[in-house]
Short mmCIF file of C-alpha atoms in Angstrom, two decimals:
data_model
loop_
_atom_site.label_atom_id
_atom_site.label_comp_id
_atom_site.label_asym_id
_atom_site.label_seq_id
_atom_site.Cartn_x
_atom_site.Cartn_y
_atom_site.Cartn_z
CA UNK A 875 -0.04 20.05 -6.63
CA UNK A 876 0.14 18.03 -9.77
CA UNK A 877 -2.84 16.72 -11.73
CA UNK A 878 -2.61 14.21 -14.54
CA UNK A 879 -6.04 14.00 -16.16
CA UNK A 880 -5.93 12.03 -19.35
CA UNK A 881 -9.71 12.05 -19.84
CA UNK A 882 -10.03 15.83 -20.36
CA UNK A 883 -7.36 15.70 -23.02
CA UNK A 884 -9.00 12.81 -24.85
CA UNK A 885 -12.36 14.63 -24.95
CA UNK A 886 -10.77 17.37 -27.04
CA UNK A 887 -9.78 14.97 -29.81
CA UNK A 888 -11.72 13.83 -32.90
CA UNK A 889 -12.56 10.10 -33.16
CA UNK A 890 -9.79 9.72 -35.74
CA UNK A 891 -7.32 11.50 -33.56
CA UNK A 892 -8.33 9.32 -30.63
CA UNK A 893 -7.81 6.12 -32.59
CA UNK A 894 -4.39 7.36 -33.65
CA UNK A 895 -3.29 7.41 -30.04
CA UNK A 896 -1.92 4.02 -29.13
CA UNK A 897 -1.26 2.80 -25.63
CA UNK A 898 2.28 4.11 -25.49
CA UNK A 899 1.44 7.66 -26.51
CA UNK A 900 -1.51 7.80 -24.11
CA UNK A 901 0.77 6.75 -21.29
CA UNK A 902 3.15 9.51 -22.28
CA UNK A 903 0.32 12.08 -22.36
CA UNK A 904 -0.86 11.00 -18.93
CA UNK A 905 2.60 11.64 -17.56
CA UNK A 906 3.02 14.97 -19.38
CA UNK A 907 -0.41 16.51 -18.75
CA UNK A 908 0.16 17.89 -15.30
CA UNK A 909 -0.98 20.92 -13.39
CA UNK A 910 1.05 22.09 -10.45
CA UNK A 911 -0.28 23.96 -7.44
CA UNK A 912 2.12 24.97 -4.73
CA UNK A 913 1.76 26.15 -1.15
CA UNK A 914 4.17 27.46 1.49
CA UNK A 915 4.92 25.70 4.75
CA UNK A 916 5.46 27.43 8.13
CA UNK A 917 9.10 28.19 7.15
CA UNK A 918 7.83 29.84 3.92
CA UNK A 919 9.31 26.94 1.95
CA UNK A 920 7.45 26.03 -1.23
CA UNK A 921 5.78 22.62 -0.98
CA UNK A 922 3.67 20.66 -3.44
CA UNK A 923 0.88 18.10 -3.43
CA UNK A 924 0.88 15.85 -6.48
CA UNK A 925 -2.31 14.16 -7.67
CA UNK A 926 -2.13 11.37 -10.26
CA UNK A 927 -5.68 10.71 -11.44
CA UNK A 928 -6.90 7.20 -12.19
CA UNK A 929 -5.38 7.36 -15.67
CA UNK A 930 -2.35 5.08 -15.38
CA UNK A 931 -2.67 2.06 -17.65
CA UNK A 932 -2.59 -1.50 -16.31
CA UNK A 933 0.67 -3.12 -17.43
CA UNK A 934 1.19 -6.79 -18.26
CA UNK A 935 3.78 -8.54 -16.08
CA UNK A 936 6.96 -9.25 -18.07
CA UNK A 937 7.89 -12.84 -18.87
CA UNK A 938 11.35 -11.99 -17.50
CA UNK A 939 9.87 -11.77 -14.01
CA UNK A 940 6.64 -13.78 -14.05
CA UNK A 941 5.27 -17.16 -15.16
CA UNK A 942 1.67 -16.94 -16.44
CA UNK A 943 -0.55 -13.91 -16.97
CA UNK A 944 -0.06 -11.11 -14.44
CA UNK A 945 -1.46 -7.53 -14.49
CA UNK A 946 0.13 -4.60 -12.63
CA UNK A 947 -1.44 -1.32 -11.43
CA UNK A 948 0.84 1.38 -10.00
CA UNK A 949 -0.23 2.54 -6.51
CA UNK A 950 2.78 4.60 -5.38
CA UNK A 951 6.05 5.54 -7.13
CA UNK A 952 9.37 6.86 -5.78
CA UNK A 953 9.41 10.66 -5.97
CA UNK A 954 11.91 13.11 -4.51
CA UNK A 955 13.15 11.85 -1.14
CA UNK A 956 10.45 9.15 -1.01
CA UNK A 957 11.66 5.67 -1.96
CA UNK A 958 8.30 4.06 -1.57
CA UNK A 959 7.01 1.91 -4.42
CA UNK A 960 3.64 0.12 -4.31
CA UNK A 961 1.86 -1.94 -6.94
CA UNK A 962 -1.41 -3.83 -7.02
CA UNK A 963 -0.47 -7.15 -8.64
CA UNK A 964 -3.20 -9.34 -10.16
CA UNK A 965 -2.13 -12.98 -10.65
CA UNK A 966 -4.35 -15.22 -12.79
CA UNK A 967 -4.68 -18.85 -11.56
CA UNK A 968 -1.28 -20.58 -11.57
CA UNK A 969 0.66 -17.36 -12.29
CA UNK A 970 3.61 -16.51 -10.02
CA UNK A 971 6.77 -14.43 -9.78
CA UNK A 972 10.18 -15.86 -10.57
CA UNK A 973 12.52 -16.42 -7.63
CA UNK A 974 13.76 -12.97 -6.54
CA UNK A 975 15.09 -10.79 -3.74
CA UNK A 976 14.50 -7.17 -2.67
CA UNK A 977 17.30 -4.86 -1.48
CA UNK A 978 15.19 -3.42 1.36
CA UNK A 979 12.70 -6.22 1.81
CA UNK A 980 9.06 -6.24 0.73
CA UNK A 981 5.62 -6.45 2.30
CA UNK A 982 2.77 -8.03 0.36
CA UNK A 983 -0.84 -7.67 1.55
CA UNK A 984 -3.43 -9.95 -0.01
CA UNK A 985 -6.63 -8.14 -1.08
CA UNK A 986 -8.38 -10.88 -3.08
CA UNK A 987 -8.40 -14.61 -3.73
CA UNK A 988 -6.03 -17.33 -2.57
CA UNK A 989 -2.25 -17.23 -3.07
CA UNK A 990 0.99 -19.00 -2.28
CA UNK A 991 4.33 -17.73 -0.99
CA UNK A 992 7.62 -19.47 -0.28
CA UNK A 993 11.12 -18.53 0.78
CA UNK A 994 13.99 -20.73 -0.47
CA UNK A 995 14.19 -23.81 1.75
CA UNK A 996 10.93 -23.10 3.57
CA UNK A 997 7.40 -24.53 3.21
CA UNK A 998 4.88 -23.17 0.67
CA UNK A 999 2.39 -21.08 2.64
CA UNK A 1000 -1.21 -20.39 1.61
CA UNK A 1001 -2.08 -16.69 1.88
CA UNK A 1002 -5.55 -15.13 1.94
CA UNK A 1003 -7.10 -11.63 1.99
CA UNK A 1004 -5.90 -9.60 4.96
CA UNK A 1005 -2.77 -11.73 5.42
CA UNK A 1006 0.48 -9.87 5.03
CA UNK A 1007 3.95 -11.27 4.45
CA UNK A 1008 7.24 -9.48 5.04
CA UNK A 1009 10.24 -10.76 3.08
CA UNK A 1010 13.59 -9.71 4.55
CA UNK A 1011 16.20 -7.83 2.51
CA UNK A 1012 18.06 -10.40 0.39
CA UNK A 1013 15.64 -13.25 1.13
CA UNK A 1014 15.09 -15.36 -1.97
CA UNK A 1015 11.38 -16.02 -2.44
CA UNK A 1016 8.39 -16.17 -4.78
CA UNK A 1017 4.68 -15.46 -4.52
CA UNK A 1018 1.67 -15.89 -6.75
CA UNK A 1019 -1.84 -17.26 -7.22
CA UNK A 1020 -2.83 -20.76 -6.17
CA UNK A 1021 -3.38 -23.19 -9.09
CA UNK A 1022 -7.16 -22.62 -9.39
CA UNK A 1023 -7.69 -19.14 -7.92
CA UNK A 1024 -7.03 -15.58 -8.95
CA UNK A 1025 -5.03 -13.64 -6.34
CA UNK A 1026 -4.44 -9.91 -5.94
CA UNK A 1027 -1.92 -8.43 -3.52
CA UNK A 1028 -0.45 -5.05 -2.83
CA UNK A 1029 3.36 -5.19 -3.12
CA UNK A 1030 5.13 -2.45 -1.13
CA UNK A 1031 8.85 -1.78 -0.87
CA UNK A 1032 11.56 0.85 -0.66
CA UNK A 1033 13.92 1.06 -3.65
CA UNK A 1034 17.69 1.21 -3.02
CA UNK A 1035 20.09 4.14 -3.63
CA UNK A 1036 20.15 3.35 -7.35
CA UNK A 1037 16.37 3.00 -7.62
CA UNK A 1038 16.43 -0.80 -7.87
CA UNK A 1039 13.43 -2.65 -6.47
CA UNK A 1040 14.45 -6.29 -7.01
CA UNK A 1041 17.03 -8.76 -8.29
CA UNK A 1042 15.45 -11.47 -10.44
CA UNK A 1043 16.40 -15.15 -10.69
CA UNK A 1044 15.08 -18.33 -12.28
CA UNK A 1045 11.40 -19.12 -12.94
CA UNK A 1046 9.59 -21.18 -10.32
CA UNK A 1047 9.29 -24.54 -12.07
CA UNK A 1048 6.04 -26.52 -12.12
CA UNK A 1049 7.72 -28.99 -9.74
CA UNK A 1050 8.64 -26.23 -7.28
CA UNK A 1051 5.19 -24.65 -7.63
CA UNK A 1052 3.54 -28.02 -7.05
CA UNK A 1053 5.45 -28.34 -3.79
CA UNK A 1054 7.63 -31.26 -4.87
CA UNK A 1055 10.89 -29.36 -4.39
CA UNK B 976 8.81 -17.11 8.82
CA UNK B 977 6.52 -15.74 11.44
CA UNK B 978 2.85 -16.62 11.83
CA UNK B 979 0.45 -14.76 14.11
CA UNK B 980 -2.78 -16.75 14.25
CA UNK B 981 -5.08 -15.44 16.93
CA UNK B 982 -8.00 -17.69 15.97
CA UNK B 983 -6.31 -20.97 16.90
CA UNK B 984 -5.48 -19.65 20.34
CA UNK B 985 -9.04 -18.44 20.97
CA UNK B 986 -10.48 -21.84 20.03
CA UNK B 987 -8.61 -23.40 22.96
CA UNK B 988 -10.36 -21.18 25.53
CA UNK B 989 -13.64 -21.74 27.43
CA UNK B 990 -16.47 -19.22 26.78
CA UNK B 991 -15.74 -17.60 30.13
CA UNK B 992 -12.05 -17.37 29.38
CA UNK B 993 -12.85 -15.86 25.99
CA UNK B 994 -15.06 -13.20 27.52
CA UNK B 995 -12.30 -12.38 29.98
CA UNK B 996 -10.05 -11.40 27.08
CA UNK B 997 -10.63 -7.76 26.27
CA UNK B 998 -9.47 -6.04 23.10
CA UNK B 999 -6.11 -5.06 24.50
CA UNK B 1000 -5.10 -8.51 25.65
CA UNK B 1001 -6.23 -10.08 22.40
CA UNK B 1002 -4.11 -7.64 20.47
CA UNK B 1003 -1.17 -8.59 22.70
CA UNK B 1004 -1.78 -12.31 22.11
CA UNK B 1005 -1.90 -11.76 18.35
CA UNK B 1006 1.48 -10.11 18.49
CA UNK B 1007 2.99 -12.78 20.76
CA UNK B 1008 1.70 -15.92 19.01
CA UNK B 1009 4.33 -16.24 16.37
CA UNK B 1010 6.03 -19.10 14.63
CA UNK B 1011 9.33 -18.52 12.92
CA UNK B 1012 10.69 -20.40 9.92
CA UNK B 1013 14.09 -19.49 8.57
CA UNK B 1014 15.98 -20.15 5.38
CA UNK B 1015 19.53 -19.42 4.17
CA UNK B 1016 20.37 -17.12 1.29
CA UNK B 1017 23.12 -17.70 -1.27
CA UNK B 1018 25.71 -16.30 1.20
CA UNK B 1019 24.48 -18.83 3.83
CA UNK B 1020 23.01 -15.93 5.79
CA UNK B 1021 19.87 -16.75 7.77
CA UNK B 1022 16.83 -14.96 6.37
CA UNK B 1023 13.20 -14.98 7.43
CA UNK B 1024 9.76 -14.59 5.93
CA UNK B 1025 7.19 -13.21 8.36
CA UNK B 1026 3.48 -13.87 7.90
CA UNK B 1027 0.94 -11.88 9.90
CA UNK B 1028 -2.44 -13.57 9.42
CA UNK B 1029 -5.65 -11.55 9.09
CA UNK B 1030 -5.93 -11.27 12.89
CA UNK B 1031 -4.97 -7.67 13.56
CA UNK B 1032 -7.88 -5.73 15.07
CA UNK B 1033 -9.33 -2.66 13.36
CA UNK B 1034 -8.45 0.37 15.49
CA UNK B 1035 -10.57 3.49 15.93
CA UNK B 1036 -8.86 6.71 14.79
CA UNK B 1037 -7.83 8.83 17.79
CA UNK B 1038 -9.61 12.16 18.39
CA UNK B 1039 -6.10 13.66 18.68
CA UNK B 1040 -5.59 13.10 14.95
CA UNK B 1041 -9.06 12.84 13.40
CA UNK B 1042 -12.43 14.61 13.35
CA UNK B 1043 -15.38 12.18 13.08
CA UNK B 1044 -15.37 8.37 13.06
CA UNK B 1045 -12.38 6.77 11.37
CA UNK B 1046 -11.30 3.08 11.34
CA UNK B 1047 -7.72 1.90 10.74
CA UNK B 1048 -6.42 -1.46 9.48
CA UNK B 1049 -2.67 -2.11 9.49
CA UNK B 1050 -1.32 -3.18 6.07
CA UNK B 1051 2.47 -2.92 6.58
CA UNK B 1052 4.58 -2.02 9.62
CA UNK B 1053 8.24 -0.96 9.95
CA UNK B 1054 10.40 -4.02 10.69
CA UNK B 1055 14.18 -4.31 10.76
CA UNK B 1056 15.71 -2.12 8.05
CA UNK B 1057 12.29 -1.49 6.43
CA UNK B 1058 10.73 1.86 7.31
CA UNK B 1059 7.59 1.25 5.33
CA UNK B 1060 4.27 1.82 7.06
CA UNK B 1061 0.91 1.32 5.33
CA UNK B 1062 -2.61 1.56 6.70
CA UNK B 1063 -6.06 1.16 5.16
CA UNK B 1064 -7.98 4.14 6.55
CA UNK B 1065 -11.81 4.12 6.48
CA UNK B 1066 -13.37 7.59 6.84
CA UNK B 1067 -17.11 7.79 7.55
CA UNK B 1068 -18.93 10.69 5.79
CA UNK B 1069 -17.56 14.05 6.97
CA UNK B 1070 -14.62 12.49 8.85
CA UNK B 1071 -11.11 13.84 8.15
CA UNK B 1072 -7.60 14.03 9.52
CA UNK B 1073 -6.33 17.06 11.43
CA UNK B 1074 -3.80 19.27 9.66
CA UNK B 1075 -0.49 17.37 9.68
CA UNK B 1076 2.87 16.81 8.00
CA UNK B 1077 4.98 13.71 7.31
CA UNK B 1078 8.78 13.66 7.71
CA UNK B 1079 9.32 11.68 4.48
CA UNK B 1080 6.10 12.52 2.66
CA UNK B 1081 3.10 10.27 2.13
CA UNK B 1082 1.20 8.66 -0.73
CA UNK B 1083 -2.52 8.01 -0.38
CA UNK B 1084 -4.36 5.79 -2.88
CA UNK B 1085 -8.15 5.89 -2.86
CA UNK B 1086 -9.78 2.44 -2.94
CA UNK B 1087 -13.44 3.33 -2.23
CA UNK B 1088 -15.90 6.23 -2.19
CA UNK B 1089 -15.30 9.95 -2.64
CA UNK B 1090 -12.83 11.99 -0.61
CA UNK B 1091 -11.24 15.39 -0.25
CA UNK B 1092 -7.60 16.50 0.13
CA UNK B 1093 -6.02 19.91 0.59
CA UNK B 1094 -2.58 21.32 1.21
CA UNK B 1095 -2.36 24.58 3.23
CA UNK B 1096 -3.10 27.49 0.89
CA UNK B 1097 -4.23 25.29 -2.00
CA UNK B 1098 -7.68 24.32 -3.34
CA UNK B 1099 -9.70 21.43 -1.90
CA UNK B 1100 -9.43 18.57 -4.39
CA UNK B 1101 -11.98 15.78 -4.86
CA UNK B 1102 -10.33 12.34 -4.95
CA UNK B 1103 -11.84 9.09 -6.20
CA UNK B 1104 -10.89 5.39 -6.41
CA UNK B 1105 -7.64 4.88 -8.30
CA UNK B 1106 -6.49 8.48 -7.72
CA UNK B 1107 -3.28 8.81 -5.76
CA UNK B 1108 -1.89 11.87 -4.02
CA UNK B 1109 1.71 12.41 -2.95
CA UNK B 1110 2.26 14.92 -0.13
CA UNK B 1111 5.82 16.23 0.07
CA UNK B 1112 7.92 15.96 3.24
CA UNK B 1113 6.87 18.79 5.57
CA UNK B 1114 3.83 19.79 3.49
CA UNK B 1115 0.92 20.71 5.79
CA UNK B 1116 -2.26 19.03 4.59
CA UNK B 1117 -5.41 17.08 5.46
CA UNK B 1118 -7.51 14.39 3.77
CA UNK B 1119 -10.77 12.66 4.49
CA UNK B 1120 -14.23 11.67 3.29
CA UNK B 1121 -16.53 14.04 1.44
CA UNK B 1122 -19.53 15.25 3.51
CA UNK B 1123 -21.97 12.57 2.32
CA UNK B 1124 -19.72 9.69 1.23
CA UNK B 1125 -17.63 7.07 2.93
CA UNK B 1126 -14.02 7.05 1.68
CA UNK B 1127 -11.27 4.45 2.09
CA UNK B 1128 -7.64 5.05 1.16
CA UNK B 1129 -4.36 3.31 1.60
CA UNK B 1130 -1.89 5.58 3.39
CA UNK B 1131 1.76 4.69 2.71
CA UNK B 1132 4.88 6.36 4.10
CA UNK B 1133 8.39 5.85 5.41
CA UNK B 1134 8.94 6.64 9.10
CA UNK B 1135 11.94 8.79 10.09
CA UNK B 1136 15.08 7.76 12.04
CA UNK B 1137 13.14 7.92 15.32
CA UNK B 1138 10.18 5.95 13.95
CA UNK B 1139 7.90 9.02 13.66
CA UNK B 1140 5.29 8.93 10.91
CA UNK B 1141 3.67 12.37 11.32
CA UNK B 1142 3.52 15.68 13.18
CA UNK B 1143 -0.04 16.63 14.08
CA UNK B 1144 -1.62 20.10 14.19
CA UNK B 1145 -5.05 21.64 14.65
CA UNK B 1146 -8.34 20.04 13.62
CA UNK B 1147 -9.74 21.01 10.22
CA UNK B 1148 -12.64 23.29 11.21
CA UNK B 1149 -16.08 23.00 9.64
CA UNK B 1150 -15.35 26.29 7.84
CA UNK B 1151 -12.09 24.94 6.38
CA UNK B 1152 -13.75 21.61 5.50
CA UNK B 1153 -16.64 23.46 3.84
CA UNK B 1154 -14.15 25.24 1.60
CA UNK B 1155 -14.73 28.72 3.09
CA UNK B 1156 -11.14 29.11 4.29
#
């Protein structure tokens, strides 16, 4: 078992030392400060449970992949044999992904607000909390907030053999977003 | 694209007809009432986006797998090449899974309340919103609410070649749950 507890570390620092830690170094600490407990399964094989405490910083969505302000919280990350990646993605009003595809498809599950999703050549669909959308492997699509509403969704996928989660294309233009294309 | 919209169907029924629909048949209708839109990718291959509207019924957790009252909402389901399964699991105070393992591991991400998690032979760990736990493939473990608090977590995993998500063992006894074992 594996515990990353940034808070305990920070408590041991002086105010000056705390201020000296910028976002990048705190992220690094969070990933380094781990405690590992192990157990043995019925075949006497050593197995581990890994806990990542609520210490992972919210990341801004890169302008290479998103239009508008987007905030990302990690929910699950590939580890060992597990290829699962999950992120809680917070889209401010009007923000959206660029056109993109996923090697093994993607499921999004809306948890808050009102959003939009479209696959290339299809209609723009309004999505609301509790709705889920599955995008097939290789399907070119985008998703994001509606023009006047915040939208949060969970994005879940399996990375490919090389660890890739997506292939990114062009931004969704205002005309496409407005439904004129 | 694939839309399951149970509500529209129900509106077309008389009150008597509605009453005649029990939970099972409504679940069946939700899964049958689909609309499919397709698009073509850059290789002119037909691709689909599938939307499942917020119409999937909350399921009670089976006594074969859980102790106490547990409520399950589907968040993602294996489809085509995607093996991803995700469920929002609501544990009432004191409720917990039985001991179990997952063929490809599992990540849980706490969204509400205070919970407990333990791998066989390890300490019982308290888990809170934003904490995530990764259980290795084959690692025997349990998770659930703390004695006096509701707890909700997302459970995310990849099913195996046969579609199995878990192998279930004995219930977690009150002694084990109380931390005496």
